[in-house]
XYZ file of C-alpha atoms in Angstrom:
368
model
C 0.000 0.000 0.000
C 2.850 2.403 0.780
C 4.391 1.837 -2.644
C 1.025 2.154 -4.323
C 0.413 5.493 -2.607
C 3.861 7.024 -3.067
C 4.698 5.538 -6.476
C 1.333 4.828 -8.094
C 0.945 2.997 -11.360
C -1.464 4.213 -14.011
C -4.393 2.362 -12.426
C -3.537 3.515 -8.905
C -3.440 7.267 -9.495
C -6.969 7.622 -8.111
C -5.559 7.256 -4.596
C -3.897 10.663 -5.086
C -7.374 12.156 -4.703
C -7.612 10.595 -1.243
C -7.907 7.117 0.228
C -10.612 6.145 2.725
C -10.601 2.848 4.648
C -13.634 1.732 6.640
C -14.143 -1.139 9.060
C -15.608 -1.937 12.467
C -13.866 -0.763 15.632
C -11.202 -2.978 17.187
C -10.611 -4.977 14.001
C -7.018 -3.740 13.689
C -7.208 -0.532 11.621
C -5.247 1.681 13.996
C -2.747 -1.093 14.725
C -2.191 -1.478 10.986
C -1.760 2.276 10.515
C 0.670 2.819 13.366
C 2.657 -0.433 13.303
C 2.702 -1.191 9.579
C 1.644 1.543 7.157
C 3.256 4.571 8.807
C 6.685 2.875 9.193
C 6.470 1.672 5.574
C 5.660 5.184 4.339
C 8.491 6.689 6.399
C 10.916 4.040 5.163
C 10.205 5.266 1.641
C 10.998 8.855 2.657
C 7.537 10.267 3.326
C 6.687 12.668 6.126
C 3.666 11.322 8.008
C 1.261 13.065 10.372
C -1.310 10.970 12.266
C -4.448 12.367 13.917
C -7.148 10.474 15.831
C -10.421 12.411 15.958
C -11.528 10.252 18.902
C -8.474 11.209 20.956
C -10.363 14.229 22.309
C -14.083 14.248 21.545
C -14.462 17.618 23.279
C -12.112 19.329 20.800
C -13.243 20.244 17.310
C -11.881 18.144 14.403
C -10.269 21.237 12.906
C -8.422 22.070 16.118
C -7.151 18.480 16.452
C -5.772 18.515 12.903
C -4.167 21.962 13.211
C -2.702 21.007 16.587
C -1.157 17.835 15.144
C 0.279 19.693 12.144
C 1.807 22.430 14.316
C 3.332 19.831 16.622
C 4.685 17.780 13.725
C 6.329 20.743 12.052
C 8.096 21.757 15.255
C 9.124 18.288 16.428
C 11.186 15.445 15.047
C 9.134 14.914 11.869
C 11.235 17.065 9.562
C 14.466 16.235 11.357
C 13.730 12.533 10.961
C 13.871 12.863 7.188
C 17.408 14.224 7.279
C 18.547 11.848 9.986
C 19.283 14.769 12.311
C 18.896 14.757 16.066
C 15.398 15.313 17.373
C 14.193 18.889 17.106
C 17.124 20.111 14.990
C 14.872 21.324 12.206
C 16.722 24.608 11.769
C 19.831 22.752 10.592
C 17.927 21.687 7.500
C 17.421 25.289 6.468
C 13.629 25.251 6.778
C 12.323 28.804 6.686
C 8.562 29.001 6.728
C 7.046 32.036 5.066
C 4.513 32.266 7.873
C 4.243 32.043 11.624
C 3.540 28.398 12.446
C 1.539 29.297 15.551
C -0.983 31.159 13.346
C -1.876 27.990 11.441
C -5.638 27.493 11.528
C -6.315 30.906 13.041
C -8.340 33.602 11.333
C -6.030 35.573 9.072
C -3.203 33.124 9.731
C -1.478 30.495 7.621
C -3.575 27.934 5.755
C -2.966 24.207 5.482
C -2.401 24.684 1.747
C 0.385 27.189 2.422
C 1.995 25.076 5.129
C 1.915 21.812 3.180
C 3.178 23.434 -0.026
C 6.189 24.933 1.725
C 7.058 21.702 3.535
C 6.850 19.575 0.376
C 8.935 22.110 -1.551
C 11.680 22.401 1.060
C 11.754 18.779 2.216
C 11.471 17.519 -1.368
C 9.424 14.656 -0.036
C 5.862 13.387 0.012
C 3.664 14.503 2.900
C 0.992 12.096 4.176
C -1.794 13.068 6.566
C -3.713 10.188 8.179
C -6.950 10.964 10.022
C -8.386 8.122 12.098
C -12.169 8.102 12.690
C -12.523 10.615 9.880
C -16.322 10.384 9.879
C -16.277 12.587 12.990
C -15.239 15.478 10.747
C -18.708 15.799 9.207
C -20.432 16.089 12.576
C -19.727 19.831 12.753
C -19.348 22.819 10.463
C -15.769 23.190 11.706
C -15.010 19.645 10.601
C -16.510 20.175 7.154
C -14.482 23.338 6.720
C -11.371 21.424 7.726
C -12.025 18.797 5.023
C -12.466 21.550 2.446
C -9.172 23.066 3.594
C -7.468 19.687 3.149
C -8.888 19.365 -0.361
C -7.541 22.837 -1.138
C -4.145 21.763 0.237
C -4.233 18.605 -1.881
C -4.917 20.608 -5.028
C -2.360 23.294 -4.156
C 0.403 20.686 -3.900
C -0.580 17.977 -6.361
C -1.651 20.161 -9.274
C 1.760 21.821 -9.545
C 3.746 19.717 -12.033
C 7.143 20.900 -10.770
C 6.542 19.945 -7.139
C 9.186 17.540 -5.756
C 6.577 15.610 -3.795
C 2.865 15.109 -3.260
C 0.335 15.558 -0.487
C -1.594 12.374 0.279
C -4.656 12.148 2.486
C -5.793 8.916 4.153
C -8.946 8.721 6.225
C -10.126 5.716 8.217
C -13.353 5.173 10.085
C -15.381 2.617 11.971
C -18.717 3.542 10.422
C -18.619 2.163 6.891
C -21.747 3.908 5.615
C -20.652 7.331 6.819
C -17.087 6.925 5.564
C -18.412 5.898 2.151
C -20.599 9.012 2.057
C -17.458 11.141 2.283
C -16.450 9.946 -1.172
C -19.846 9.188 -2.742
C -21.822 12.364 -2.018
C -21.095 15.133 -4.490
C -21.283 17.856 -1.865
C -18.403 16.345 0.140
C -14.867 17.710 -0.105
C -13.354 14.382 -1.190
C -16.123 13.239 -3.533
C -14.672 10.768 -6.024
C -11.746 9.710 -3.843
C -11.025 6.015 -3.402
C -12.989 4.188 -0.687
C -12.073 0.658 0.378
C -13.339 -1.712 3.077
C -10.641 -2.577 5.604
C -10.007 -6.321 5.225
C -10.616 -8.059 8.537
C -8.447 -10.884 9.800
C -9.813 -14.333 9.055
C -9.110 -18.048 9.121
C -5.351 -17.739 8.621
C -5.078 -15.458 11.658
C -7.104 -17.825 13.856
C -4.932 -20.732 12.706
C -1.833 -18.702 13.605
C -3.172 -18.053 17.118
C -4.049 -21.723 17.691
C -0.596 -22.840 16.537
C 1.035 -20.446 18.984
C -1.138 -21.764 21.805
C -0.325 -25.341 20.862
C 3.402 -24.531 20.812
C 3.018 -22.994 24.284
C 1.519 -26.260 25.559
C -2.009 -24.986 26.087
C -4.601 -27.771 25.977
C -7.284 -28.652 25.218
C -7.831 -26.380 22.222
C -10.895 -25.887 20.023
C -10.940 -27.042 16.432
C -9.957 -24.520 13.763
C -13.520 -24.423 12.420
C -14.915 -23.866 15.910
C -12.452 -21.068 16.663
C -13.134 -19.371 13.308
C -16.895 -19.461 13.954
C -16.384 -17.816 17.345
C -14.022 -15.215 15.859
C -16.811 -14.237 13.480
C -19.310 -14.036 16.368
C -16.928 -11.552 17.984
C -16.815 -9.379 14.857
C -13.344 -10.574 13.763
C -11.769 -8.686 16.656
C -8.388 -10.082 17.763
C -8.537 -8.827 21.356
C -11.925 -10.420 21.934
C -10.742 -13.728 20.452
C -7.763 -13.837 22.801
C -10.001 -12.975 25.746
C -12.460 -15.733 24.777
C -9.645 -18.273 24.529
C -8.309 -17.193 27.942
C -11.709 -17.660 29.545
C -12.179 -21.015 27.808
C -8.809 -22.169 29.122
C -9.637 -20.910 32.637
C -12.794 -23.051 32.603
C -11.154 -26.126 31.089
C -11.707 -28.060 34.332
C -15.476 -27.914 33.759
C -15.144 -30.913 31.448
C -17.045 -29.172 28.619
C -15.499 -29.707 25.208
C -13.726 -26.600 23.855
C -15.961 -26.468 20.765
C -19.002 -26.350 23.051
C -17.555 -23.994 25.647
C -15.985 -21.404 23.329
C -19.268 -20.306 21.655
C -20.827 -19.718 25.080
C -17.868 -17.580 26.108
C -17.902 -15.687 22.789
C -21.584 -14.834 23.000
C -21.165 -13.728 26.617
C -18.321 -11.385 25.648
C -20.322 -10.059 22.702
C -23.213 -9.205 24.992
C -20.903 -7.689 27.607
C -19.411 -5.264 25.075
C -22.842 -3.886 24.274
C -23.914 -3.844 27.925
C -20.959 -1.576 28.644
C -22.171 0.950 26.074
C -25.738 0.725 27.342
C -24.561 1.342 30.917
C -23.011 4.614 29.730
C -26.393 5.635 28.328
C -28.185 4.620 31.529
C -25.842 6.796 33.563
C -27.049 9.833 31.601
C -30.657 8.965 32.413
C -33.911 7.418 31.269
C -34.479 10.074 28.611
C -31.072 9.225 27.154
C -32.125 5.568 26.899
C -35.326 6.553 25.095
C -33.386 8.714 22.620
C -30.748 6.020 22.137
C -33.393 3.381 21.393
C -35.055 5.666 18.838
C -31.720 5.988 17.020
C -31.140 2.220 17.228
C -34.552 1.498 15.704
C -33.892 3.685 12.668
C -32.741 1.768 9.587
C -30.294 4.549 8.774
C -29.449 7.781 10.562
C -32.378 8.878 12.719
C -34.177 12.153 12.134
C -36.573 14.218 14.187
C -35.046 13.610 17.614
C -36.296 17.026 18.756
C -39.788 16.878 17.240
C -43.070 16.943 19.165
C -43.757 13.420 17.930
C -40.414 12.256 19.347
C -41.054 13.996 22.675
C -44.397 12.174 22.943
C -42.643 8.873 22.218
C -40.032 9.531 24.903
C -42.793 10.444 27.366
C -44.531 7.119 26.758
C -41.289 5.232 27.342
C -40.166 6.983 30.545
C -43.629 7.593 31.998
C -43.631 11.358 32.292
C -44.060 14.413 30.114
C -40.979 15.426 28.149
C -40.395 19.046 27.162
C -38.641 19.611 23.835
C -36.017 21.834 25.481
C -35.001 18.850 27.679
C -33.903 16.821 24.685
C -30.991 18.888 23.371
C -28.715 18.705 26.452
C -29.238 14.931 26.633
C -28.339 14.498 22.964
C -25.258 16.665 23.536
C -24.234 14.373 26.404
C -24.619 11.307 24.176
C -22.488 12.989 21.500
C -19.848 14.034 24.031
C -19.545 10.451 25.322
C -19.136 9.245 21.731
C -22.245 7.081 22.020
C -24.015 8.911 19.208
C -22.607 10.751 16.226
C -24.132 13.349 13.907
C -23.183 12.502 10.302
C -25.044 15.570 9.016
C -27.295 18.277 10.464
C -30.457 16.781 11.909
C -29.299 13.163 11.426
C -27.973 10.989 14.251
C -26.564 7.472 14.420
C -24.878 5.117 16.876
C -21.120 5.750 16.767
C -20.273 2.040 16.795
C -22.320 0.139 14.168
C -21.440 -3.124 15.960
C -23.331 -1.881 19.019
C -26.301 -0.835 16.902
C -26.370 -4.215 15.162
C -26.502 -6.175 18.424
C -29.093 -3.837 19.975
C -31.304 -4.314 16.924
C -30.879 -8.084 17.207
C -32.042 -7.940 20.832
C -35.082 -5.851 19.941
C -36.140 -8.395 17.334
C -36.137 -11.283 19.842
C -39.538 -12.513 21.071
C -40.499 -11.670 24.690
C -38.646 -13.795 27.227
C -35.944 -14.880 24.767
């Protein structure tokens, strides 16, 4: 992927418009970015900046990006390229035509200006990776930031004499919302490449079982049984390891591993959702009513603040609900990253895995 991005063939040039990867949370996206892709890009001489929009849900997406860029341009990022000691950027002769601290401020330097100067002086490719990029469209500030990044992309990449390129990679855990960033014509990166993040599968499970066997752990489940449980857990490596630990801890029960492991996997699956629901319950009964309305929607939910919605909430919690009560509760759900707002007036569950399991529970017959 690093070679494809930095040295694209004729059929790969579309990634220069932007690359978006989408996949469920905890399936290995961030691990892949930080442990594999970023080192590979840097090994080929690229300057890489990484930003996680879930690192501070109270800060605006634009502020997080500008903060990361300012920090990168004053830390070891540029020095790393020249093999200099950390922080010795001045020795490379970098002279910005702007005050770095004004980046992102009104009347200050723009991302287009900053990225153009860095690519010109470093004579290298610059890669910006934004994790959980779908959070950017939840606010006007985030949308403006994406437009600024598109302007930076065009400012750098459309100059034929530039010694490098600016590449943008966005990843997200909500596949539908990440896809909208490239499919909807009103989005900044409409037409950019969007790919599903490939989850680990049978070969990974086999690798784990072989390591356990080599470590002397017994008894072990069959490969088919372990793969089935891995899929129950959403192809999430951490959950698989936890399930195998619990299975091993209960080995003295005499239950065969292929019978015990599915029970453990389903228990862990339910526990993950119960943790999210407990966060909602802590906010209050109105929060649960709002959350369930969003869960029941086939896509992003609308009308959370309508009179019809208030009447529905009142029926659920057993008291009258005023419309002005709803907004602070929704804000609390957004702040705790339980809900997200993909566009004005539309709300969805931040983790589609949680929404999927909640919908499964709602479809069960009474007493199931």
